[in-house]
CSV table of C-alpha atoms in Angstrom, one decimal:
chain,number,residue,atom,x,y,z
A,1,UNK,CA,69.9,108.6,-43.0
A,2,UNK,CA,69.7,107.0,-46.9
A,3,UNK,CA,67.1,104.7,-47.5
A,4,UNK,CA,67.4,101.2,-47.7
A,5,UNK,CA,67.9,99.8,-50.6
A,6,UNK,CA,65.4,96.4,-50.2
A,7,UNK,CA,64.6,93.9,-52.9
A,8,UNK,CA,61.8,91.6,-52.5
A,9,UNK,CA,61.8,88.5,-54.1
A,10,UNK,CA,58.4,86.7,-53.7
A,11,UNK,CA,56.8,89.9,-53.5
A,12,UNK,CA,52.9,88.8,-54.4
A,13,UNK,CA,52.4,86.1,-52.1
A,14,UNK,CA,51.4,86.8,-48.3
A,15,UNK,CA,55.1,87.6,-46.8
A,16,UNK,CA,56.2,89.3,-49.7
A,17,UNK,CA,53.5,91.8,-49.7
A,18,UNK,CA,53.2,91.9,-45.9
A,19,UNK,CA,57.0,93.8,-46.5
A,20,UNK,CA,55.5,95.8,-49.1
A,21,UNK,CA,53.3,97.1,-45.7
A,22,UNK,CA,55.9,97.5,-43.8
A,23,UNK,CA,57.7,99.8,-46.3
A,24,UNK,CA,54.6,101.2,-46.7
A,25,UNK,CA,54.7,102.7,-42.9
A,26,UNK,CA,58.2,103.4,-42.9
A,27,UNK,CA,58.5,105.8,-46.7
A,28,UNK,CA,61.4,107.9,-45.3
A,29,UNK,CA,63.7,104.5,-44.3
A,30,UNK,CA,63.0,102.3,-47.5
A,31,UNK,CA,63.8,102.2,-51.3
A,32,UNK,CA,62.1,99.1,-52.8
A,33,UNK,CA,64.5,98.5,-55.8
A,34,UNK,CA,63.2,94.8,-57.0
A,35,UNK,CA,60.6,93.0,-57.0
A,36,UNK,CA,60.2,89.4,-58.1
A,37,UNK,CA,56.9,87.0,-58.6
A,38,UNK,CA,56.3,82.9,-59.9
A,39,UNK,CA,53.3,83.8,-61.5
A,40,UNK,CA,51.2,86.5,-60.0
A,41,UNK,CA,51.1,89.0,-63.4
A,42,UNK,CA,48.4,91.7,-62.0
A,43,UNK,CA,49.8,92.1,-58.1
A,44,UNK,CA,53.2,92.6,-59.6
A,45,UNK,CA,52.0,94.9,-62.3
A,46,UNK,CA,50.0,97.0,-59.2
A,47,UNK,CA,53.0,96.5,-57.2
A,48,UNK,CA,55.3,98.3,-59.7
A,49,UNK,CA,52.8,101.1,-60.4
A,50,UNK,CA,52.6,102.1,-56.7
A,51,UNK,CA,57.0,101.2,-56.2
A,52,UNK,CA,58.6,101.6,-59.3
A,53,UNK,CA,61.1,99.3,-58.9
A,54,UNK,CA,64.5,99.2,-60.9
A,55,UNK,CA,64.6,96.1,-61.6
A,56,UNK,CA,61.8,93.5,-62.1
A,57,UNK,CA,60.7,89.6,-62.4
A,58,UNK,CA,58.0,87.2,-63.6
A,59,UNK,CA,58.3,83.9,-63.7
A,60,UNK,CA,55.6,83.9,-66.9
A,61,UNK,CA,53.9,85.6,-69.3
A,62,UNK,CA,57.1,88.1,-69.2
A,63,UNK,CA,56.7,90.2,-72.6
A,64,UNK,CA,52.8,90.9,-70.9
A,65,UNK,CA,54.8,92.7,-67.8
A,66,UNK,CA,57.2,94.4,-70.0
A,67,UNK,CA,54.7,96.2,-72.6
A,68,UNK,CA,52.3,96.6,-69.3
A,69,UNK,CA,55.3,98.5,-67.3
A,70,UNK,CA,56.0,100.6,-70.9
A,71,UNK,CA,52.1,101.8,-70.9
A,72,UNK,CA,53.0,103.0,-67.6
A,73,UNK,CA,56.0,105.6,-68.5
A,74,UNK,CA,57.9,102.6,-65.2
A,75,UNK,CA,61.7,102.5,-66.0
A,76,UNK,CA,62.2,99.1,-64.3
A,77,UNK,CA,64.1,96.5,-66.0
A,78,UNK,CA,63.4,93.0,-66.1
A,79,UNK,CA,66.4,91.0,-64.6
A,80,UNK,CA,66.8,87.4,-63.1
A,81,UNK,CA,66.4,86.6,-59.4
A,82,UNK,CA,70.1,86.0,-59.0
A,83,UNK,CA,70.8,89.4,-60.4
A,84,UNK,CA,68.9,91.2,-58.0
A,85,UNK,CA,70.5,89.7,-55.0
A,86,UNK,CA,73.6,90.4,-55.8
A,87,UNK,CA,73.4,93.7,-57.1
A,88,UNK,CA,74.9,96.5,-55.5
A,89,UNK,CA,71.7,99.2,-55.5
A,90,UNK,CA,71.0,96.6,-53.2
A,91,UNK,CA,71.1,96.5,-49.5
A,92,UNK,CA,68.5,93.7,-48.0
A,93,UNK,CA,67.4,90.8,-50.2
A,94,UNK,CA,63.9,89.6,-48.4
A,95,UNK,CA,63.7,85.9,-49.5
A,96,UNK,CA,60.2,85.4,-49.2
A,97,UNK,CA,59.5,82.7,-52.3
A,98,UNK,CA,58.2,79.0,-52.0
A,99,UNK,CA,60.3,76.2,-51.9
A,100,UNK,CA,63.5,75.3,-54.0
A,101,UNK,CA,63.1,78.7,-55.9
A,102,UNK,CA,64.8,80.6,-53.1
A,103,UNK,CA,68.5,78.7,-52.9
A,104,UNK,CA,70.3,80.4,-55.5
A,105,UNK,CA,69.2,83.7,-55.2
A,106,UNK,CA,69.7,83.6,-50.9
A,107,UNK,CA,73.3,82.1,-51.9
A,108,UNK,CA,73.8,85.3,-54.5
A,109,UNK,CA,72.5,87.5,-51.8
A,110,UNK,CA,75.0,86.0,-49.1
A,111,UNK,CA,77.6,85.8,-51.8
A,112,UNK,CA,77.5,89.7,-52.5
A,113,UNK,CA,77.8,90.3,-49.0
A,114,UNK,CA,74.1,90.6,-47.9
A,115,UNK,CA,71.9,91.6,-45.5
A,116,UNK,CA,69.3,88.0,-46.5
A,117,UNK,CA,65.7,88.4,-44.5
A,118,UNK,CA,64.9,85.0,-44.7
A,119,UNK,CA,61.6,84.1,-45.0
A,120,UNK,CA,62.1,80.9,-47.3
A,121,UNK,CA,62.4,77.5,-44.4
A,122,UNK,CA,63.7,75.6,-47.4
A,123,UNK,CA,66.5,77.2,-47.7
A,124,UNK,CA,68.7,76.4,-45.0
A,125,UNK,CA,66.3,72.9,-44.5
A,126,UNK,CA,68.2,72.3,-47.7
A,127,UNK,CA,71.7,73.4,-47.7
A,128,UNK,CA,71.8,74.8,-44.0
A,129,UNK,CA,75.3,73.6,-43.6
A,130,UNK,CA,76.1,75.5,-47.5
A,131,UNK,CA,74.4,78.6,-46.5
A,132,UNK,CA,76.4,79.9,-43.7
A,133,UNK,CA,79.3,78.7,-44.0
A,134,UNK,CA,78.9,80.8,-47.1
A,135,UNK,CA,77.8,83.7,-45.2
A,136,UNK,CA,80.4,83.5,-42.3
A,137,UNK,CA,82.8,83.1,-45.7
A,138,UNK,CA,81.3,86.7,-46.9
A,139,UNK,CA,80.5,88.4,-44.6
A,140,UNK,CA,76.7,88.5,-44.6
A,141,UNK,CA,74.4,88.3,-42.6
A,142,UNK,CA,71.6,85.7,-41.8
A,143,UNK,CA,68.0,87.7,-40.5
A,144,UNK,CA,65.4,85.5,-39.3
A,145,UNK,CA,61.6,86.6,-41.0
A,146,UNK,CA,59.8,83.0,-39.3
A,147,UNK,CA,58.0,84.5,-36.2
A,148,UNK,CA,59.8,81.8,-34.1
A,149,UNK,CA,63.1,82.4,-35.1
A,150,UNK,CA,62.4,86.2,-35.3
A,151,UNK,CA,61.7,85.4,-31.5
A,152,UNK,CA,64.9,83.5,-30.8
A,153,UNK,CA,67.2,85.4,-32.1
A,154,UNK,CA,66.0,88.5,-30.5
A,155,UNK,CA,66.6,86.8,-27.0
A,156,UNK,CA,69.6,86.2,-28.6
A,157,UNK,CA,70.7,89.6,-28.3
A,158,UNK,CA,73.5,90.5,-26.3
A,159,UNK,CA,73.6,86.6,-25.4
A,160,UNK,CA,76.8,84.5,-25.6
A,161,UNK,CA,76.6,81.3,-27.4
A,162,UNK,CA,78.2,79.3,-24.6
A,163,UNK,CA,75.2,79.9,-21.9
A,164,UNK,CA,72.7,78.5,-24.5
A,165,UNK,CA,70.5,75.0,-22.7
A,166,UNK,CA,68.2,75.1,-25.2
A,167,UNK,CA,65.6,76.3,-27.9
A,168,UNK,CA,61.8,76.0,-27.4
A,169,UNK,CA,59.8,76.7,-30.7
A,170,UNK,CA,56.5,76.9,-30.2
A,171,UNK,CA,53.5,76.1,-32.6
A,172,UNK,CA,49.9,76.8,-32.3
A,173,UNK,CA,48.7,73.6,-33.6
A,174,UNK,CA,46.7,74.5,-36.9
A,175,UNK,CA,43.7,74.3,-38.3
A,176,UNK,CA,42.7,70.7,-37.8
A,177,UNK,CA,44.2,70.4,-34.1
A,178,UNK,CA,41.0,69.9,-32.6
A,179,UNK,CA,39.4,67.0,-34.8
A,180,UNK,CA,40.1,63.3,-34.3
A,181,UNK,CA,42.3,61.2,-36.4
A,182,UNK,CA,39.0,59.4,-38.1
A,183,UNK,CA,37.8,63.3,-39.0
A,184,UNK,CA,41.1,63.8,-39.9
A,185,UNK,CA,40.2,61.3,-42.6
A,186,UNK,CA,37.8,63.4,-44.4
A,187,UNK,CA,39.3,66.7,-43.8
A,188,UNK,CA,38.8,69.8,-47.3
A,189,UNK,CA,41.7,71.9,-48.5
A,190,UNK,CA,39.0,74.5,-46.8
A,191,UNK,CA,39.4,73.2,-43.8
A,192,UNK,CA,42.5,73.1,-43.5
A,193,UNK,CA,43.4,76.2,-44.9
A,194,UNK,CA,41.3,78.2,-41.7
A,195,UNK,CA,44.0,78.7,-39.9
A,196,UNK,CA,42.6,80.5,-36.5
A,197,UNK,CA,45.4,83.1,-35.1
A,198,UNK,CA,47.3,83.8,-38.7
A,199,UNK,CA,46.9,84.8,-42.2
A,200,UNK,CA,49.7,82.7,-44.7
A,201,UNK,CA,50.4,81.0,-47.6
A,202,UNK,CA,48.7,78.1,-48.6
A,203,UNK,CA,51.4,75.5,-48.8
A,204,UNK,CA,52.5,77.4,-44.7
A,205,UNK,CA,49.4,77.0,-43.9
A,206,UNK,CA,49.2,72.9,-44.5
A,207,UNK,CA,52.6,72.3,-43.1
A,208,UNK,CA,51.0,74.3,-39.9
A,209,UNK,CA,47.7,71.4,-40.0
A,210,UNK,CA,50.2,68.6,-40.1
A,211,UNK,CA,53.2,70.1,-37.8
A,212,UNK,CA,55.7,69.5,-40.8
A,213,UNK,CA,56.6,73.4,-40.7
A,214,UNK,CA,58.0,72.8,-36.9
A,215,UNK,CA,60.3,70.3,-37.5
A,216,UNK,CA,61.4,72.4,-40.6
A,217,UNK,CA,61.8,74.8,-38.5
A,218,UNK,CA,64.1,72.9,-35.8
A,219,UNK,CA,66.1,72.4,-38.9
A,220,UNK,CA,66.2,75.8,-40.0
A,221,UNK,CA,67.1,76.3,-36.0
A,222,UNK,CA,69.6,74.4,-35.3
A,223,UNK,CA,72.0,76.1,-39.1
A,224,UNK,CA,70.7,79.4,-38.3
A,225,UNK,CA,71.5,79.3,-34.0
A,226,UNK,CA,74.5,76.5,-34.5
A,227,UNK,CA,72.7,74.3,-32.0
A,228,UNK,CA,71.8,70.7,-32.5
A,229,UNK,CA,68.6,69.3,-32.8
A,230,UNK,CA,68.9,67.1,-29.7
A,231,UNK,CA,68.2,71.0,-27.9
A,232,UNK,CA,65.6,71.8,-29.8
A,233,UNK,CA,61.5,71.3,-29.3
A,234,UNK,CA,58.3,71.7,-29.9
A,235,UNK,CA,55.8,73.2,-27.5
A,236,UNK,CA,52.2,73.7,-28.3
A,237,UNK,CA,50.5,76.9,-27.5
A,238,UNK,CA,47.2,77.5,-29.1
A,239,UNK,CA,47.0,81.0,-29.2
A,240,UNK,CA,50.5,81.7,-31.2
A,241,UNK,CA,51.3,84.4,-28.5
A,242,UNK,CA,55.0,83.3,-27.1
A,243,UNK,CA,56.2,82.9,-30.4
A,244,UNK,CA,59.4,81.1,-28.9
A,245,UNK,CA,61.7,80.5,-26.2
A,246,UNK,CA,65.0,79.6,-25.1
A,247,UNK,CA,66.3,78.7,-21.7
A,248,UNK,CA,70.0,79.0,-21.0
A,249,UNK,CA,72.8,77.3,-19.0
A,250,UNK,CA,72.0,79.1,-15.3
A,251,UNK,CA,67.9,77.9,-15.8
A,252,UNK,CA,67.1,81.4,-16.8
A,253,UNK,CA,63.8,81.3,-19.9
A,254,UNK,CA,63.7,83.9,-22.1
A,255,UNK,CA,60.8,84.6,-24.4
A,256,UNK,CA,59.4,86.8,-26.8
A,257,UNK,CA,55.7,87.2,-27.3
A,258,UNK,CA,54.0,89.5,-29.4
A,259,UNK,CA,50.3,89.5,-31.3
A,260,UNK,CA,50.4,87.0,-34.5
A,261,UNK,CA,50.9,89.3,-37.1
A,262,UNK,CA,54.1,89.0,-39.5
A,263,UNK,CA,54.6,92.6,-39.7
A,264,UNK,CA,56.7,92.9,-36.4
A,265,UNK,CA,59.9,90.4,-37.2
A,266,UNK,CA,59.3,91.1,-41.1
A,267,UNK,CA,59.8,95.0,-39.4
A,268,UNK,CA,62.8,93.5,-37.0
A,269,UNK,CA,64.8,91.7,-39.8
A,270,UNK,CA,64.9,95.3,-42.0
A,271,UNK,CA,65.3,97.3,-39.3
A,272,UNK,CA,67.8,95.8,-36.8
A,273,UNK,CA,69.8,96.6,-35.1
A,274,UNK,CA,67.2,99.7,-34.4
A,275,UNK,CA,63.8,99.3,-33.1
A,276,UNK,CA,61.3,101.7,-34.6
A,277,UNK,CA,57.3,102.5,-34.7
A,278,UNK,CA,55.9,102.0,-37.9
A,279,UNK,CA,53.7,99.4,-39.1
A,280,UNK,CA,50.6,99.2,-37.9
A,281,UNK,CA,50.5,96.0,-35.5
A,282,UNK,CA,48.4,95.6,-32.8
A,283,UNK,CA,50.1,96.1,-29.6
A,284,UNK,CA,49.8,93.3,-27.2
A,285,UNK,CA,47.4,93.6,-24.3
A,286,UNK,CA,47.8,89.9,-21.6
A,287,UNK,CA,44.6,91.0,-20.2
A,288,UNK,CA,42.7,91.1,-22.2
A,289,UNK,CA,44.1,87.7,-23.7
A,290,UNK,CA,44.0,86.3,-19.6
A,291,UNK,CA,44.8,82.2,-20.3
A,292,UNK,CA,48.3,81.4,-22.2
A,293,UNK,CA,48.3,77.1,-23.0
A,294,UNK,CA,51.1,75.5,-23.5
A,295,UNK,CA,51.3,71.3,-23.9
A,296,UNK,CA,53.7,68.8,-26.0
A,297,UNK,CA,52.4,67.0,-29.4
A,298,UNK,CA,52.4,64.0,-30.5
A,299,UNK,CA,54.2,62.9,-33.5
A,300,UNK,CA,51.8,59.9,-33.5
A,301,UNK,CA,48.9,63.0,-34.3
A,302,UNK,CA,51.4,64.2,-36.2
A,303,UNK,CA,53.4,62.2,-37.6
A,304,UNK,CA,55.1,65.1,-40.5
A,305,UNK,CA,56.7,66.2,-37.1
A,306,UNK,CA,58.6,63.1,-36.4
A,307,UNK,CA,59.3,62.5,-39.7
A,308,UNK,CA,61.0,66.2,-40.3
A,309,UNK,CA,62.9,65.9,-37.0
A,310,UNK,CA,64.1,62.0,-38.4
A,311,UNK,CA,65.2,63.7,-41.8
A,312,UNK,CA,66.8,66.5,-39.9
A,313,UNK,CA,69.1,64.1,-37.7
A,314,UNK,CA,69.8,61.9,-40.5
A,315,UNK,CA,71.4,65.3,-42.5
A,316,UNK,CA,72.7,64.9,-45.7
A,317,UNK,CA,70.0,65.2,-48.8
A,318,UNK,CA,67.4,63.7,-46.8
A,319,UNK,CA,66.0,67.0,-45.5
A,320,UNK,CA,66.0,68.4,-49.2
A,321,UNK,CA,64.1,65.3,-49.9
A,322,UNK,CA,61.6,65.7,-46.8
A,323,UNK,CA,61.3,69.8,-48.3
A,324,UNK,CA,60.5,68.9,-51.8
A,325,UNK,CA,58.3,65.4,-51.1
A,326,UNK,CA,56.2,67.9,-48.6
A,327,UNK,CA,55.8,70.4,-51.3
A,328,UNK,CA,54.1,68.0,-53.7
A,329,UNK,CA,52.2,66.4,-51.5
A,330,UNK,CA,50.6,69.7,-50.1
A,331,UNK,CA,50.0,70.8,-54.0
A,332,UNK,CA,48.8,67.4,-54.4
A,333,UNK,CA,46.0,67.7,-51.0
A,334,UNK,CA,45.2,71.2,-52.4
A,335,UNK,CA,44.6,69.2,-55.3
A,336,UNK,CA,42.4,67.0,-54.1
A,337,UNK,CA,44.7,63.8,-55.9
A,338,UNK,CA,45.5,62.3,-51.9
A,339,UNK,CA,43.6,63.0,-48.3
A,340,UNK,CA,45.2,65.0,-45.8
A,341,UNK,CA,46.6,61.4,-44.0
A,342,UNK,CA,48.0,60.7,-47.1
A,343,UNK,CA,50.6,63.8,-46.6
A,344,UNK,CA,52.7,61.8,-44.0
A,345,UNK,CA,53.0,59.1,-46.2
A,346,UNK,CA,54.5,60.6,-49.3
A,347,UNK,CA,57.4,62.0,-47.7
A,348,UNK,CA,58.1,58.9,-45.8
A,349,UNK,CA,57.7,56.7,-48.6
A,350,UNK,CA,59.9,59.2,-50.4
A,351,UNK,CA,62.4,59.8,-47.4
A,352,UNK,CA,62.9,55.5,-47.3
A,353,UNK,CA,63.2,55.3,-51.6
A,354,UNK,CA,66.1,58.1,-51.4
A,355,UNK,CA,69.9,57.1,-51.6
A,356,UNK,CA,71.3,59.5,-49.0
A,357,UNK,CA,74.3,61.3,-49.7
A,358,UNK,CA,75.6,62.3,-46.7
A,359,UNK,CA,77.9,65.7,-47.6
A,360,UNK,CA,76.1,66.8,-50.7
A,361,UNK,CA,77.3,70.0,-53.0
A,362,UNK,CA,74.8,72.3,-53.5
A,363,UNK,CA,74.5,70.3,-56.9
A,364,UNK,CA,73.8,67.6,-55.3
A,365,UNK,CA,71.0,68.6,-53.3
A,366,UNK,CA,68.8,70.0,-56.2
A,367,UNK,CA,69.4,66.6,-57.7
A,368,UNK,CA,67.7,65.6,-54.4
A,369,UNK,CA,65.0,68.1,-54.9
A,370,UNK,CA,64.2,67.7,-58.5
A,371,UNK,CA,64.5,63.9,-57.6
A,372,UNK,CA,62.6,63.5,-54.6
A,373,UNK,CA,59.7,65.5,-56.4
A,374,UNK,CA,59.5,63.6,-59.6
A,375,UNK,CA,58.9,60.4,-56.6
A,376,UNK,CA,56.7,62.2,-54.7
A,377,UNK,CA,54.1,62.9,-58.3
A,378,UNK,CA,54.8,59.4,-59.3
A,379,UNK,CA,53.3,58.2,-56.0
A,380,UNK,CA,50.5,60.1,-56.5
A,381,UNK,CA,49.8,59.0,-59.8
A,382,UNK,CA,50.7,55.3,-59.2
A,383,UNK,CA,47.5,56.0,-56.3
A,384,UNK,CA,45.4,56.9,-59.2
């Protein structure tokens, strides 16, 4: 069997590194053809030495990287992410970038008919109507990598779409789930980044603490599985063992369970439709876990969740504005410029100031994204 040829966009981030962990565990099944990062030059150099891809990209210090590659006798050449994504020598494109950076490269891969292993939430949040239509038009596969969407995807294998009654996305509640409202006012970035269950990148960890990530996941699920937002729910689940559930019209419920380790859904997306041994993920032992807890999230306690669902129902450019404003708000919180409790205020004020476009083109989506970033940055500067 010929190896599956993989491009990893965002290779130096949390998902990118775990993708390469999976590939290491299955060396005969995969060939890394392309690696791309935004700015982590050192790690990209290490990855290039190990995997020797044909194509490389880094958002900065290109000359430095190219010189180091020549010195290491690595034959990889410089390429833009869109070229990597559409290259005929690539079978699967892993989109593990953060924010709007993954949108154009995802569309390039889709239009080239590739399988796209999608870990970037913003791609479908910003332009789900365009991305899914193009995937259908060009016969490209969208394979979800998020543990929640991977769980739903697996539960739907072999099922008729008409039989689905409801999707239930689980949420751990994040690092701050047990703090009072008064305590949240004084939360530090270090506290927000201390997730109890998952090892993830900084932005997604903060989004987990605000529950904004669950709102984004509801919007994603709406496009991935063609289920209206009104039939998608969020359920608090502290242990992160049940990754999501699907309820069918006869009352049956399927759930996918596993240890809270992203290598499992990554491997599932890379090897689909096969299930193969490989990633060194701890096996789930329910006897050791003992109890699983569930509850209903409060939008009063988690206002970002309500804002995201509202933006998803509005549609148009509202979800793109939501995602962009959140990205800026999280950056400013991590930088110490706003409080944790001001993150939803930045998002809400940006959404309220936006003049929505109902059925946007890709250019209008990107314009809304740029406008929202500028507005949110201005909000923070005005506060200072």
